[in-house]
Tab-separated table of C-alpha atoms in Angstrom:
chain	number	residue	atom	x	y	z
A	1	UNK	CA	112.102	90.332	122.289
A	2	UNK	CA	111.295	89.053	118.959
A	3	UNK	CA	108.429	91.352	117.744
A	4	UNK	CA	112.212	93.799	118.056
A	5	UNK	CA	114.489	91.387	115.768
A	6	UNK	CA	115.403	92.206	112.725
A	7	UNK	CA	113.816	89.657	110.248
A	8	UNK	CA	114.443	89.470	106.104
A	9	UNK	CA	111.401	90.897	104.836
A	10	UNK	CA	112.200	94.222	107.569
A	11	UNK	CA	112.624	97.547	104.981
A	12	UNK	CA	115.358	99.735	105.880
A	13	UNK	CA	114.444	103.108	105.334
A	14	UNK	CA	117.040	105.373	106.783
A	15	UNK	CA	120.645	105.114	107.735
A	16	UNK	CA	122.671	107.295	109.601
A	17	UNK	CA	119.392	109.883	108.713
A	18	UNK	CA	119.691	109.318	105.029
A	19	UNK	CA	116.529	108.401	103.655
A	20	UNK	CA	115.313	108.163	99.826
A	21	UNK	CA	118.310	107.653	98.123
A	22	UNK	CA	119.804	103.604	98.297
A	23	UNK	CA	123.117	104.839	97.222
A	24	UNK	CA	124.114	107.524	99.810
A	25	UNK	CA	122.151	105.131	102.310
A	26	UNK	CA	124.863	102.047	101.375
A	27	UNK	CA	127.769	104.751	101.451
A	28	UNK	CA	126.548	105.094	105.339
A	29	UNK	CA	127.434	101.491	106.053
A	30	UNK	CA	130.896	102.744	106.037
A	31	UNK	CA	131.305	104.633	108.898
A	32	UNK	CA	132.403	103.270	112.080
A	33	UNK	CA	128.972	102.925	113.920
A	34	UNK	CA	125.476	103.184	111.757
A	35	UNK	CA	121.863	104.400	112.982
A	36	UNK	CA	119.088	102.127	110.683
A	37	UNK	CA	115.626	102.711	110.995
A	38	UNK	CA	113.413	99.562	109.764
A	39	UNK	CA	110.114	99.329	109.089
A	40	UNK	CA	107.916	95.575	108.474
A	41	UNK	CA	106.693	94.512	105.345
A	42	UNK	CA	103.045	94.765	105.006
A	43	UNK	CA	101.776	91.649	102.727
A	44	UNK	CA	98.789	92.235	100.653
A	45	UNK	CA	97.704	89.883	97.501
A	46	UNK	CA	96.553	91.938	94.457
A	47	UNK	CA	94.299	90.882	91.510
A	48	UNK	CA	95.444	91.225	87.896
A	49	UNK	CA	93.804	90.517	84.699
A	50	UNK	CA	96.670	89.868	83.130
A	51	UNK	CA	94.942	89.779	78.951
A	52	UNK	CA	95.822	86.984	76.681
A	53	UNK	CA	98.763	88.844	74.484
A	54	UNK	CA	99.795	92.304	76.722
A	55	UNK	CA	102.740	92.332	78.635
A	56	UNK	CA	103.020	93.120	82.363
A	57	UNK	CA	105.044	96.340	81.829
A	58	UNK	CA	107.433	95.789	84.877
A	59	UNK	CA	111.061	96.493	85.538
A	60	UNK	CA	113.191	94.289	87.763
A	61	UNK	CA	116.796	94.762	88.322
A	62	UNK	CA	118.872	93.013	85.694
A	63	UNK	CA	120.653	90.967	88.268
A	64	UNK	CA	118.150	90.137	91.529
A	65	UNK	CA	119.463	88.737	94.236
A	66	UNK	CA	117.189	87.096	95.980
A	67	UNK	CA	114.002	85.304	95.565
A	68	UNK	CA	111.716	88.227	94.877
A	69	UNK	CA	111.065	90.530	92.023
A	70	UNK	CA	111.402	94.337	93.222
A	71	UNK	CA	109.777	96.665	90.806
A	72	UNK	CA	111.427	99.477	89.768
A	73	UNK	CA	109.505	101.110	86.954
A	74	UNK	CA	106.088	100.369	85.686
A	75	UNK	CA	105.651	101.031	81.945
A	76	UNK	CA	102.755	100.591	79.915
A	77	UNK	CA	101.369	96.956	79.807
A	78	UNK	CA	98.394	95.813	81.956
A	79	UNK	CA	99.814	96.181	85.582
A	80	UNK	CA	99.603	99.720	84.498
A	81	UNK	CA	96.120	99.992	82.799
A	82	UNK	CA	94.912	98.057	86.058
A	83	UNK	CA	96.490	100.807	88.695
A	84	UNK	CA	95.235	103.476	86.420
A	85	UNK	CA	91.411	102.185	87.100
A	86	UNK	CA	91.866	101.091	90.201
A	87	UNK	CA	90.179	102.683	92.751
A	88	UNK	CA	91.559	101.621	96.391
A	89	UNK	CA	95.164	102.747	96.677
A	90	UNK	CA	96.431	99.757	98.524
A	91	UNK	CA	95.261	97.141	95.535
A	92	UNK	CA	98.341	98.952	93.282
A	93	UNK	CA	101.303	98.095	92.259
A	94	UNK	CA	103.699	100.852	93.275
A	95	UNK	CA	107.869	101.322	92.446
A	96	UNK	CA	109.817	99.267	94.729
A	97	UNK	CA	107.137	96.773	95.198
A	98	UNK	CA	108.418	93.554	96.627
A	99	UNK	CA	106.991	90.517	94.245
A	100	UNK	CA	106.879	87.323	96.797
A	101	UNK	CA	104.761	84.946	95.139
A	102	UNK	CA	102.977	84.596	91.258
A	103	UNK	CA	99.731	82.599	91.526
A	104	UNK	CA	100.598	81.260	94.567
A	105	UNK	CA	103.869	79.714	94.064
A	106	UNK	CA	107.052	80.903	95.565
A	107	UNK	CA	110.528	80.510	93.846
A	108	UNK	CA	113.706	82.165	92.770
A	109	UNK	CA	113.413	85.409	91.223
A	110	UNK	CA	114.255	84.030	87.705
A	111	UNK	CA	110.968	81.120	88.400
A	112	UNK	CA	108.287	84.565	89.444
A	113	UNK	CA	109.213	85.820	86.157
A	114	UNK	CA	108.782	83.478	84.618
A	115	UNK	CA	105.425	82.679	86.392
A	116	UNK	CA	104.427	86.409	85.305
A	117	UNK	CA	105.154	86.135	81.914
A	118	UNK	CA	103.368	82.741	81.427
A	119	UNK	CA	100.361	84.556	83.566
A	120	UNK	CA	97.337	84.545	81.470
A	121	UNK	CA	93.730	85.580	82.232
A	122	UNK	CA	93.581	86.467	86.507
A	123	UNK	CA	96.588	86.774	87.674
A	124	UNK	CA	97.496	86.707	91.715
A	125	UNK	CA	100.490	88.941	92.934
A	126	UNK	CA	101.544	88.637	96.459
A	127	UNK	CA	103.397	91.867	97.137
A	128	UNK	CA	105.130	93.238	100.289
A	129	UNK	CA	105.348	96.832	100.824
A	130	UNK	CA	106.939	99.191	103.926
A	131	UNK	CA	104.355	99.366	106.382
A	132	UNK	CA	102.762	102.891	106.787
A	133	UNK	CA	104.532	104.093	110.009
A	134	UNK	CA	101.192	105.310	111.663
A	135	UNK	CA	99.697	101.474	111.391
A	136	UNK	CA	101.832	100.415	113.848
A	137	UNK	CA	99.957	98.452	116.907
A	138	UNK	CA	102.352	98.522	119.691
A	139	UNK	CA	101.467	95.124	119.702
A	140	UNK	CA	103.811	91.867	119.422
A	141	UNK	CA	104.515	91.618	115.542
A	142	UNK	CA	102.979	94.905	115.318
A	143	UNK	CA	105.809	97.070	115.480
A	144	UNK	CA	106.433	99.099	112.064
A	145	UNK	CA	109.332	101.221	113.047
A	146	UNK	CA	112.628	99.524	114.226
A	147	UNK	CA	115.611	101.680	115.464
A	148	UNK	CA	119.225	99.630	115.395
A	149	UNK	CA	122.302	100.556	116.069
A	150	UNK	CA	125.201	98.201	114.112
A	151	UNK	CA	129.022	98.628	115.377
C-alpha cells in the first residue's frame, strides 16, 4: 500500500509514546521492539524579502546531515521581521522548519546556505513542515498519521 510506506520526508513524532523531546525519543530506539508514529511533510513555498545588507537570522545545526537546512532558532534578521508582520500563520517560518529548496534550486545543505546568504531582494523558501494531524484525507497520499512497528 504505498500511500502506508514510510518515505524520507515522513516526520516522526512519537516513539514508544515519547513525543517532544528528540533525545529521549532516540533513547527509545533501543529497546527491543519500538512503536513510531509518522506524520507527512506538508510542502508550502514562502516569500521573503530578504533586504540588501540584513541577515536571515536562522540557526541550522552545525553539522547537517542531509540535504536540507532544519531551523532551529530564529533570531533577529529579516526571516524574523517578516513572521512578525505576517498575517496568515502558514506563510511563517517556524523552529524545526525543514529548508528543501532556496530560489528554486535544490542541493546539499552546505549549497541552500549558501543560496540564503547570497539571497538578495525576494527571496523563495520551499519549506516542509509535519502535516496538521486533522488535514488528513483518508485519501491515497493523504494519510498524515502513520503507526509502525520496527523489531
Amino acid at each position: 500500500k504505498p500511500p502506508l510506506q514510510v518515505i524520507q520526508s515522513d516526520f516522526i513524532v512519537s516513539v514508544n509514546g515519547v513525543t517532544g523531546d528528540a533525545v529521549e525519543m532516540l533513547k527509545q530506539f533501543q529497546a527491543d521492539q519500538v512503536n513510531l508514529k509518522l506524520v507527512r511533510a506538508l510542502d508550502t513555498v514562502v516569500y521573503l524579502e530578504s533586504g540588501k545588507r540584513k541577515r536571515h537570522g536562522l540557526k541550522f545545526p552545525e553539522q547537517p546531515k542531509i540535504n536540507i537546512l532544519v531551523v532551529m532558532d530564529i533570531g533577529d534578521g529579516y526571516v524574523k521581521e517578516h513572521n512578525d508582520k505576517c498575517e496568515d500563520e502558514s506563510q511563517k517560518i517556524l523552529v524545526f522548519d525543514r529548508i528543501v529548496s532556496v530560489n528554486g534550486r535544490v542541493g546539499t545543505a552546505a549549497t541552500l546556505k549558501s543560496q540564503l546568504l547570497r539571497a538578495a531582494g525576494r527571496c523563495q523558501l520551499h519549506i516542509q513542515r509535519p502535516c496538521p494531524e486533522d488535514a488528513a484525507s483518508g485519501a491515497p497520499g493523504g494519510v498524515s498519521a502513520l503507526p509502525a512497528r520496527l523489531r
